[in-house]
Amino acid sequence: QVQLVESGGGLVQAGGSLRLSCAASGRSFSMNVMGWFRQAPGKEREFVTAISRSGDNTYYADYADSVKGRFAISSDNAKNTVYLQMNSLKPEDTAVYYCACVSRGYIGVPKTTGAYDYWGQGTQVTVSS
């Protein structure tokens, strides 16, 4: 079993920044893909970004169009932790942000919730106007 714990959420004014962290623990696994999703009230959970590691240790990241240029994902494999740096935040970024991982081999960066095996409990991000 893998546990994912998010932290770093909070309340910020529009234009501000937040950095989310997701620490993975539990059984040893290869962190093939780590991703962030978000869910606003009354809306479906949506893809934000994910980072994938290939067999030659090359990393690939992909982003939702709505966050490109503002958000950045990074990972620290030694700590089994992935980060989400969020800049130029907008009120529409308000949501619960979830960390997720794919524990099996995977080619590419999946954007659908069904591709991910484990999920964190979520952390609230609120952006005031």
PDB file of C-alpha atoms in Angstrom:
ATOM      1  CA  GLN A   1       0.000   0.000   0.000  1.00  0.00           C
ATOM      2  CA  VAL A   2       1.147   3.530  -0.748  1.00  0.00           C
ATOM      3  CA  GLN A   3       0.187   6.590   1.221  1.00  0.00           C
ATOM      4  CA  LEU A   4       0.234  10.060  -0.275  1.00  0.00           C
ATOM      5  CA  VAL A   5       0.055  13.089   1.960  1.00  0.00           C
ATOM      6  CA  GLU A   6      -0.410  16.575   0.533  1.00  0.00           C
ATOM      7  CA  SER A   7       0.503  19.776   2.305  1.00  0.00           C
ATOM      8  CA  GLY A   8       0.922  23.451   1.559  1.00  0.00           C
ATOM      9  CA  GLY A   9      -2.601  24.499   0.726  1.00  0.00           C
ATOM     10  CA  GLY A  10      -4.161  27.652   2.094  1.00  0.00           C
ATOM     11  CA  LEU A  11      -5.709  31.012   1.351  1.00  0.00           C
ATOM     12  CA  VAL A  12      -3.921  33.413  -0.973  1.00  0.00           C
ATOM     13  CA  GLN A  13      -4.847  36.557  -2.852  1.00  0.00           C
ATOM     14  CA  ALA A  14      -5.100  36.583  -6.615  1.00  0.00           C
ATOM     15  CA  GLY A  15      -1.665  36.969  -8.155  1.00  0.00           C
ATOM     16  CA  GLY A  16      -0.004  35.224  -5.258  1.00  0.00           C
ATOM     17  CA  SER A  17       1.863  31.923  -5.046  1.00  0.00           C
ATOM     18  CA  LEU A  18       1.640  28.657  -3.174  1.00  0.00           C
ATOM     19  CA  ARG A  19       3.766  25.531  -3.162  1.00  0.00           C
ATOM     20  CA  LEU A  20       2.131  22.187  -2.590  1.00  0.00           C
ATOM     21  CA  SER A  21       4.016  19.087  -1.525  1.00  0.00           C
ATOM     22  CA  CYS A  22       3.076  15.439  -1.797  1.00  0.00           C
ATOM     23  CA  ALA A  23       5.048  12.890   0.184  1.00  0.00           C
ATOM     24  CA  ALA A  24       4.740   9.228  -0.684  1.00  0.00           C
ATOM     25  CA  SER A  25       5.329   6.469   1.819  1.00  0.00           C
ATOM     26  CA  GLY A  26       4.580   2.811   2.228  1.00  0.00           C
ATOM     27  CA  ARG A  27       5.753  -0.111   0.193  1.00  0.00           C
ATOM     28  CA  SER A  28       8.669   0.473  -2.094  1.00  0.00           C
ATOM     29  CA  PHE A  29       7.624   1.416  -5.586  1.00  0.00           C
ATOM     30  CA  SER A  30       9.042   3.069  -8.591  1.00  0.00           C
ATOM     31  CA  MET A  31       7.594   6.536  -8.855  1.00  0.00           C
ATOM     32  CA  ASN A  32       6.772   6.249 -12.515  1.00  0.00           C
ATOM     33  CA  VAL A  33       4.158   8.954 -12.672  1.00  0.00           C
ATOM     34  CA  MET A  34       3.144  11.490 -10.062  1.00  0.00           C
ATOM     35  CA  GLY A  35       0.348  13.876 -10.781  1.00  0.00           C
ATOM     36  CA  TRP A  36      -1.839  16.631  -9.434  1.00  0.00           C
ATOM     37  CA  PHE A  37      -5.565  16.927  -9.959  1.00  0.00           C
ATOM     38  CA  ARG A  38      -8.046  19.411  -8.585  1.00  0.00           C
ATOM     39  CA  GLN A  39     -11.734  19.492  -7.885  1.00  0.00           C
ATOM     40  CA  ALA A  40     -13.811  22.611  -7.429  1.00  0.00           C
ATOM     41  CA  PRO A  41     -17.266  22.496  -5.789  1.00  0.00           C
ATOM     42  CA  GLY A  42     -19.838  21.069  -8.159  1.00  0.00           C
ATOM     43  CA  LYS A  43     -17.251  20.142 -10.759  1.00  0.00           C
ATOM     44  CA  GLU A  44     -15.490  16.973 -11.762  1.00  0.00           C
ATOM     45  CA  ARG A  45     -11.939  16.253 -10.742  1.00  0.00           C
ATOM     46  CA  GLU A  46      -9.624  17.576 -13.423  1.00  0.00           C
ATOM     47  CA  PHE A  47      -6.035  17.040 -14.461  1.00  0.00           C
ATOM     48  CA  VAL A  48      -3.586  19.788 -13.531  1.00  0.00           C
ATOM     49  CA  THR A  49      -0.137  18.377 -14.181  1.00  0.00           C
ATOM     50  CA  ALA A  50       1.943  15.216 -13.938  1.00  0.00           C
ATOM     51  CA  ILE A  51       5.538  14.151 -14.208  1.00  0.00           C
ATOM     52  CA  SER A  52       6.676  10.861 -15.649  1.00  0.00           C
ATOM     53  CA  ARG A  53      10.032   9.158 -15.452  1.00  0.00           C
ATOM     54  CA  SER A  54      11.227   7.013 -18.320  1.00  0.00           C
ATOM     55  CA  GLY A  55      13.574   4.049 -18.129  1.00  0.00           C
ATOM     56  CA  ASP A  56      16.620   6.210 -18.835  1.00  0.00           C
ATOM     57  CA  ASN A  57      15.643   8.541 -15.988  1.00  0.00           C
ATOM     58  CA  THR A  58      14.396  11.215 -18.353  1.00  0.00           C
ATOM     59  CA  TYR A  59      11.516  13.188 -16.930  1.00  0.00           C
ATOM     60  CA  TYR A  60       8.506  14.412 -18.847  1.00  0.00           C
ATOM     61  CA  ALA A  61       5.888  16.777 -17.572  1.00  0.00           C
ATOM     62  CA  ASP A  62       2.578  17.873 -18.986  1.00  0.00           C
ATOM     63  CA  TYR A  63       0.149  20.552 -17.915  1.00  0.00           C
ATOM     64  CA  ALA A  64      -3.449  21.478 -18.388  1.00  0.00           C
ATOM     65  CA  ASP A  65      -3.790  24.472 -20.702  1.00  0.00           C
ATOM     66  CA  SER A  66      -5.332  26.488 -17.891  1.00  0.00           C
ATOM     67  CA  VAL A  67      -2.151  26.342 -15.795  1.00  0.00           C
ATOM     68  CA  LYS A  68       0.602  26.342 -18.421  1.00  0.00           C
ATOM     69  CA  GLY A  69       3.161  29.024 -17.722  1.00  0.00           C
ATOM     70  CA  ARG A  70       1.921  29.506 -14.167  1.00  0.00           C
ATOM     71  CA  PHE A  71       2.349  26.121 -12.477  1.00  0.00           C
ATOM     72  CA  ALA A  72       5.437  23.938 -12.324  1.00  0.00           C
ATOM     73  CA  ILE A  73       5.785  20.351 -11.136  1.00  0.00           C
ATOM     74  CA  SER A  74       9.009  18.904  -9.800  1.00  0.00           C
ATOM     75  CA  SER A  75      10.076  15.802  -7.945  1.00  0.00           C
ATOM     76  CA  ASP A  76      12.654  14.705  -5.437  1.00  0.00           C
ATOM     77  CA  ASN A  77      13.064  10.965  -5.835  1.00  0.00           C
ATOM     78  CA  ALA A  78      15.308  10.644  -2.810  1.00  0.00           C
ATOM     79  CA  LYS A  79      12.444  11.940  -0.693  1.00  0.00           C
ATOM     80  CA  ASN A  80       9.637  10.343  -2.729  1.00  0.00           C
ATOM     81  CA  THR A  81       8.106  13.783  -2.874  1.00  0.00           C
ATOM     82  CA  VAL A  82       6.567  15.785  -5.673  1.00  0.00           C
ATOM     83  CA  TYR A  83       5.968  19.522  -5.589  1.00  0.00           C
ATOM     84  CA  LEU A  84       3.564  21.853  -7.315  1.00  0.00           C
ATOM     85  CA  GLN A  85       4.669  25.470  -7.514  1.00  0.00           C
ATOM     86  CA  MET A  86       1.683  27.643  -8.302  1.00  0.00           C
ATOM     87  CA  ASN A  87       2.275  31.242  -9.367  1.00  0.00           C
ATOM     88  CA  SER A  88      -0.005  34.007 -10.594  1.00  0.00           C
ATOM     89  CA  LEU A  89      -2.933  32.313  -8.920  1.00  0.00           C
ATOM     90  CA  LYS A  90      -6.445  33.169 -10.021  1.00  0.00           C
ATOM     91  CA  PRO A  91      -9.779  32.771  -8.225  1.00  0.00           C
ATOM     92  CA  GLU A  92     -10.663  30.012 -10.687  1.00  0.00           C
ATOM     93  CA  ASP A  93      -7.748  27.982  -9.326  1.00  0.00           C
ATOM     94  CA  THR A  94      -9.705  27.558  -6.107  1.00  0.00           C
ATOM     95  CA  ALA A  95     -10.221  23.846  -5.506  1.00  0.00           C
ATOM     96  CA  VAL A  96      -9.151  20.863  -3.486  1.00  0.00           C
ATOM     97  CA  TYR A  97      -5.865  19.676  -4.937  1.00  0.00           C
ATOM     98  CA  TYR A  98      -5.116  15.964  -4.962  1.00  0.00           C
ATOM     99  CA  CYS A  99      -1.849  14.172  -5.451  1.00  0.00           C
ATOM    100  CA  ALA A 100      -1.907  10.821  -7.238  1.00  0.00           C
ATOM    101  CA  CYS A 101       0.555   8.255  -8.474  1.00  0.00           C
ATOM    102  CA  VAL A 102       0.847   5.435 -10.955  1.00  0.00           C
ATOM    103  CA  SER A 103       2.684   2.590  -9.307  1.00  0.00           C
ATOM    104  CA  ARG A 104       3.087   0.363 -12.372  1.00  0.00           C
ATOM    105  CA  GLY A 105       5.015   0.939 -15.547  1.00  0.00           C
ATOM    106  CA  TYR A 106       3.437   3.548 -17.762  1.00  0.00           C
ATOM    107  CA  ILE A 107       4.490   5.231 -20.976  1.00  0.00           C
ATOM    108  CA  GLY A 108       3.614   8.887 -21.191  1.00  0.00           C
ATOM    109  CA  VAL A 109       1.743  11.228 -18.888  1.00  0.00           C
ATOM    110  CA  PRO A 110      -1.807  10.108 -18.182  1.00  0.00           C
ATOM    111  CA  LYS A 111      -4.455  12.786 -17.737  1.00  0.00           C
ATOM    112  CA  THR A 112      -7.372  10.649 -16.629  1.00  0.00           C
ATOM    113  CA  THR A 113      -8.134   9.805 -13.017  1.00  0.00           C
ATOM    114  CA  GLY A 114      -8.594   6.123 -13.838  1.00  0.00           C
ATOM    115  CA  ALA A 115      -4.921   5.742 -14.733  1.00  0.00           C
ATOM    116  CA  TYR A 116      -3.787   6.523 -11.202  1.00  0.00           C
ATOM    117  CA  ASP A 117      -3.575   3.881  -8.499  1.00  0.00           C
ATOM    118  CA  TYR A 118      -3.237   5.882  -5.310  1.00  0.00           C
ATOM    119  CA  TRP A 119      -4.584   9.204  -4.154  1.00  0.00           C
ATOM    120  CA  GLY A 120      -3.947  11.608  -1.322  1.00  0.00           C
ATOM    121  CA  GLN A 121      -6.630  13.098   0.864  1.00  0.00           C
ATOM    122  CA  GLY A 122      -6.435  16.501  -0.806  1.00  0.00           C
ATOM    123  CA  THR A 123      -5.486  19.981   0.321  1.00  0.00           C
ATOM    124  CA  GLN A 124      -7.651  23.072  -0.062  1.00  0.00           C
ATOM    125  CA  VAL A 125      -6.406  25.993  -2.117  1.00  0.00           C
ATOM    126  CA  THR A 126      -8.486  29.155  -1.989  1.00  0.00           C
ATOM    127  CA  VAL A 127      -7.655  32.190  -4.095  1.00  0.00           C
ATOM    128  CA  SER A 128      -9.445  35.386  -3.183  1.00  0.00           C
ATOM    129  CA  SER A 129     -10.107  38.154  -5.683  1.00  0.00           C
TER     130      SER A 129
END
